[in-house]
Amino acid sequence: MLNVAHQTVGLGQENTYVVYNDEKNALIFDPGAQAEDLIRWIDQNEWKPQAILITHTHYDHIGAVDALRDHYGIEVYVSDIEKDHLNDPELNLSARHPQQVSARPAEHTWTESGQQTVGDFSFRIEFIPGHSSGHVVYFFDEEGFAINGDVVFNGSIGRTDLGGGGYVPLIKGIAEHIVTLPGDYILYPGHGPQTTVAEEIKTNPFFEMFRRNEMHEVNPENKE
């Protein structure tokens, strides 16, 4: 059985997740800031991290990567499309902030979607660009949950004005990979509270086309 825990960190109130099993082996997702607090939290719960997995490389999701990888002696996985963003403040969007963020290159990169195994954990990854160019969502289908970064929020979707591809690919990715999931499938977003697929189809204003069962009604001329 897998469990999910999170800490909200940084000025952007980013959710850092830990997915752990009965043996307390764990994966860390998007350690965004406040490294000392995250280490204290992980150690207090006696979790044993096996790797760091990144959904996307915006600065608020990677600020504590190096501190945690060094403290636990673990390796980092990131989309191959965004591998150069980790150590480039312009690309990770921290260049215009008072404190620029940079992390060393990842040891591993995702180059294709599908089933993956890291340590004790098996999951499926899909690339859903739009918010960022190489955004990855991690699906734990047997357990019925996803670490979905900034693709879908409770009642909203990720911004599409940050050079990551735009509205059309994001909505298409949601149509192909999120809306098709069971209604009780849990979504753990990068900001804000968790939600479910059914709840978002019912209440999310960006999901109106899905409520009308018009999943392919995406007009690139009007939505860019």
Short mmCIF file of C-alpha atoms in Angstrom, two decimals, residues 16-185:
data_model
loop_
_atom_site.label_atom_id
_atom_site.label_comp_id
_atom_site.label_asym_id
_atom_site.label_seq_id
_atom_site.Cartn_x
_atom_site.Cartn_y
_atom_site.Cartn_z
CA THR A 16 6.18 19.01 -1.92
CA TYR A 17 4.98 15.40 -1.84
CA VAL A 18 6.35 12.21 -0.35
CA VAL A 19 4.96 8.90 -1.59
CA TYR A 20 5.93 6.07 0.74
CA ASN A 21 5.22 2.37 1.25
CA ASP A 22 4.73 0.19 4.31
CA GLU A 23 8.51 -0.16 4.69
CA LYS A 24 8.76 3.66 4.70
CA ASN A 25 10.79 3.70 1.52
CA ALA A 26 9.88 6.91 -0.26
CA LEU A 27 9.97 9.09 -3.34
CA ILE A 28 10.17 12.87 -3.00
CA PHE A 29 8.30 14.97 -5.57
CA ASP A 30 9.10 18.62 -6.33
CA PRO A 31 11.05 19.75 -3.26
CA GLY A 32 10.44 23.44 -3.79
CA ALA A 33 11.94 25.35 -0.87
CA GLN A 34 12.70 25.29 2.87
CA ALA A 35 15.12 22.39 2.62
CA GLU A 36 15.83 22.23 6.36
CA ASP A 37 12.11 22.02 7.15
CA LEU A 38 11.63 19.28 4.58
CA ILE A 39 14.56 17.27 5.93
CA ARG A 40 13.24 17.60 9.47
CA TRP A 41 9.77 16.48 8.34
CA ILE A 42 11.13 13.49 6.42
CA ASP A 43 13.39 12.40 9.26
CA GLN A 44 10.67 12.78 11.89
CA ASN A 45 8.50 10.40 9.89
CA GLU A 46 11.42 8.00 9.40
CA TRP A 47 10.93 7.89 5.66
CA LYS A 48 13.81 6.54 3.60
CA PRO A 49 14.01 8.52 0.36
CA GLN A 50 15.09 6.63 -2.75
CA ALA A 51 14.91 9.42 -5.36
CA ILE A 52 13.66 12.90 -6.21
CA LEU A 53 11.15 13.16 -9.07
CA ILE A 54 10.33 16.48 -10.73
CA THR A 55 7.05 17.31 -12.49
CA HIS A 56 8.48 20.49 -14.03
CA THR A 57 11.41 22.80 -13.44
CA HIS A 58 9.84 26.11 -12.45
CA TYR A 59 11.86 27.54 -9.58
CA ASP A 60 9.16 27.07 -6.95
CA HIS A 61 9.32 23.29 -7.54
CA ILE A 62 13.12 22.80 -7.48
CA GLY A 63 14.54 25.15 -4.84
CA ALA A 64 15.41 22.37 -2.38
CA VAL A 65 16.53 19.73 -4.88
CA ASP A 66 20.28 19.91 -4.28
CA ALA A 67 20.02 20.10 -0.49
CA LEU A 68 17.83 16.99 -0.33
CA ARG A 69 19.77 15.00 -2.93
CA ASP A 70 23.00 15.68 -1.03
CA HIS A 71 21.55 15.02 2.42
CA TYR A 72 20.08 11.65 1.44
CA GLY A 73 22.56 10.66 -1.27
CA ILE A 74 19.82 10.15 -3.85
CA GLU A 75 19.39 10.93 -7.54
CA VAL A 76 17.06 13.19 -9.49
CA TYR A 77 14.68 12.41 -12.38
CA VAL A 78 13.35 15.10 -14.71
CA SER A 79 11.88 15.45 -18.19
CA ASP A 80 14.55 15.39 -20.87
CA ILE A 81 12.86 18.42 -22.42
CA GLU A 82 13.54 20.47 -19.28
CA LYS A 83 16.88 19.04 -18.22
CA ASP A 84 18.70 22.30 -18.98
CA HIS A 85 16.22 24.37 -16.97
CA LEU A 86 17.44 23.18 -13.58
CA ASN A 87 20.59 25.30 -13.59
CA ASP A 88 19.34 28.17 -15.76
CA PRO A 89 17.45 30.92 -13.87
CA GLU A 90 16.05 32.31 -17.12
CA LEU A 91 14.51 28.97 -18.04
CA ASN A 92 13.29 28.08 -14.53
CA LEU A 93 11.76 31.58 -14.23
CA SER A 94 13.74 32.68 -11.17
CA ALA A 95 15.91 35.24 -13.00
CA ARG A 96 13.59 38.13 -12.16
CA HIS A 97 13.26 37.20 -8.52
CA PRO A 98 15.48 38.49 -5.70
CA GLN A 99 16.84 35.00 -5.03
CA GLN A 100 17.69 33.08 -8.18
CA VAL A 101 17.34 29.30 -8.11
CA SER A 102 19.73 26.80 -9.64
CA ALA A 103 20.19 23.05 -9.26
CA ARG A 104 22.79 20.68 -10.64
CA PRO A 105 21.87 18.54 -13.66
CA ALA A 106 19.64 15.55 -13.02
CA GLU A 107 21.16 12.09 -13.06
CA HIS A 108 18.22 10.70 -15.04
CA THR A 109 15.88 12.10 -17.68
CA TRP A 110 12.50 10.92 -18.91
CA THR A 111 12.48 10.56 -22.69
CA GLU A 112 9.20 8.74 -23.29
CA SER A 113 5.88 8.14 -21.61
CA GLY A 114 4.77 4.81 -20.15
CA GLN A 115 5.49 2.54 -17.21
CA GLN A 116 8.56 3.29 -15.12
CA THR A 117 10.18 1.89 -11.99
CA VAL A 118 12.32 3.81 -9.53
CA GLY A 119 13.49 2.00 -6.42
CA ASP A 120 10.55 0.14 -4.91
CA PHE A 121 7.98 2.12 -6.88
CA SER A 122 6.25 1.55 -10.21
CA PHE A 123 4.18 4.22 -11.93
CA ARG A 124 3.21 5.62 -15.32
CA ILE A 125 4.40 8.94 -16.70
CA GLU A 126 2.77 11.13 -19.33
CA PHE A 127 4.02 14.37 -20.83
CA ILE A 128 1.41 17.13 -20.59
CA PRO A 129 2.92 20.40 -21.84
CA GLY A 130 1.22 23.76 -21.69
CA HIS A 131 2.18 25.12 -18.29
CA SER A 132 5.77 24.16 -19.02
CA SER A 133 7.35 22.64 -22.10
CA GLY A 134 8.20 19.22 -20.67
CA HIS A 135 5.74 18.87 -17.80
CA VAL A 136 5.45 15.29 -16.52
CA VAL A 137 2.56 13.79 -14.54
CA TYR A 138 3.19 10.70 -12.39
CA PHE A 139 0.26 8.26 -12.35
CA PHE A 140 0.01 5.54 -9.71
CA ASP A 141 -2.84 3.69 -11.37
CA GLU A 142 -3.10 0.72 -9.01
CA GLU A 143 -3.54 3.08 -6.07
CA GLY A 144 -5.68 5.57 -7.99
CA PHE A 145 -3.76 8.82 -7.64
CA ALA A 146 -1.45 11.13 -9.57
CA ILE A 147 1.18 13.68 -8.65
CA ASN A 148 0.13 16.13 -11.33
CA GLY A 149 2.18 19.26 -10.67
CA ASP A 150 0.67 22.39 -12.20
CA VAL A 151 -1.51 20.74 -14.84
CA VAL A 152 -4.79 20.74 -12.87
CA PHE A 153 -5.61 22.51 -9.63
CA ASN A 154 -8.69 22.29 -7.44
CA GLY A 155 -11.00 24.48 -9.52
CA SER A 156 -8.46 25.66 -12.08
CA ILE A 157 -5.60 24.71 -14.40
CA GLY A 158 -1.98 25.79 -14.68
CA ARG A 159 -1.02 29.09 -16.25
CA THR A 160 -0.33 28.89 -19.96
CA ASP A 161 1.45 32.22 -20.48
CA LEU A 162 4.89 31.13 -19.27
CA GLY A 163 6.34 29.83 -22.51
CA GLY A 164 5.38 26.23 -21.91
CA GLY A 165 3.28 25.60 -25.00
CA GLY A 166 0.00 27.33 -24.23
CA TYR A 167 -3.64 26.54 -23.63
CA VAL A 168 -4.30 24.12 -26.49
CA PRO A 169 -1.69 21.45 -25.61
CA LEU A 170 -2.61 21.69 -21.94
CA ILE A 171 -6.31 21.12 -22.58
CA LYS A 172 -5.56 18.34 -25.05
CA GLY A 173 -3.32 16.66 -22.48
CA ILE A 174 -6.02 16.96 -19.83
CA ALA A 175 -8.57 15.49 -22.25
CA GLU A 176 -6.34 12.55 -23.12
CA HIS A 177 -4.78 11.74 -19.76
CA ILE A 178 -6.88 13.22 -16.92
CA VAL A 179 -10.56 13.29 -17.91
CA THR A 180 -10.35 9.66 -19.05
CA LEU A 181 -9.43 8.47 -15.54
CA PRO A 182 -11.97 7.00 -13.07
CA GLY A 183 -13.98 9.64 -11.26
CA ASP A 184 -12.55 8.79 -7.85
CA TYR A 185 -8.95 9.09 -9.09
#
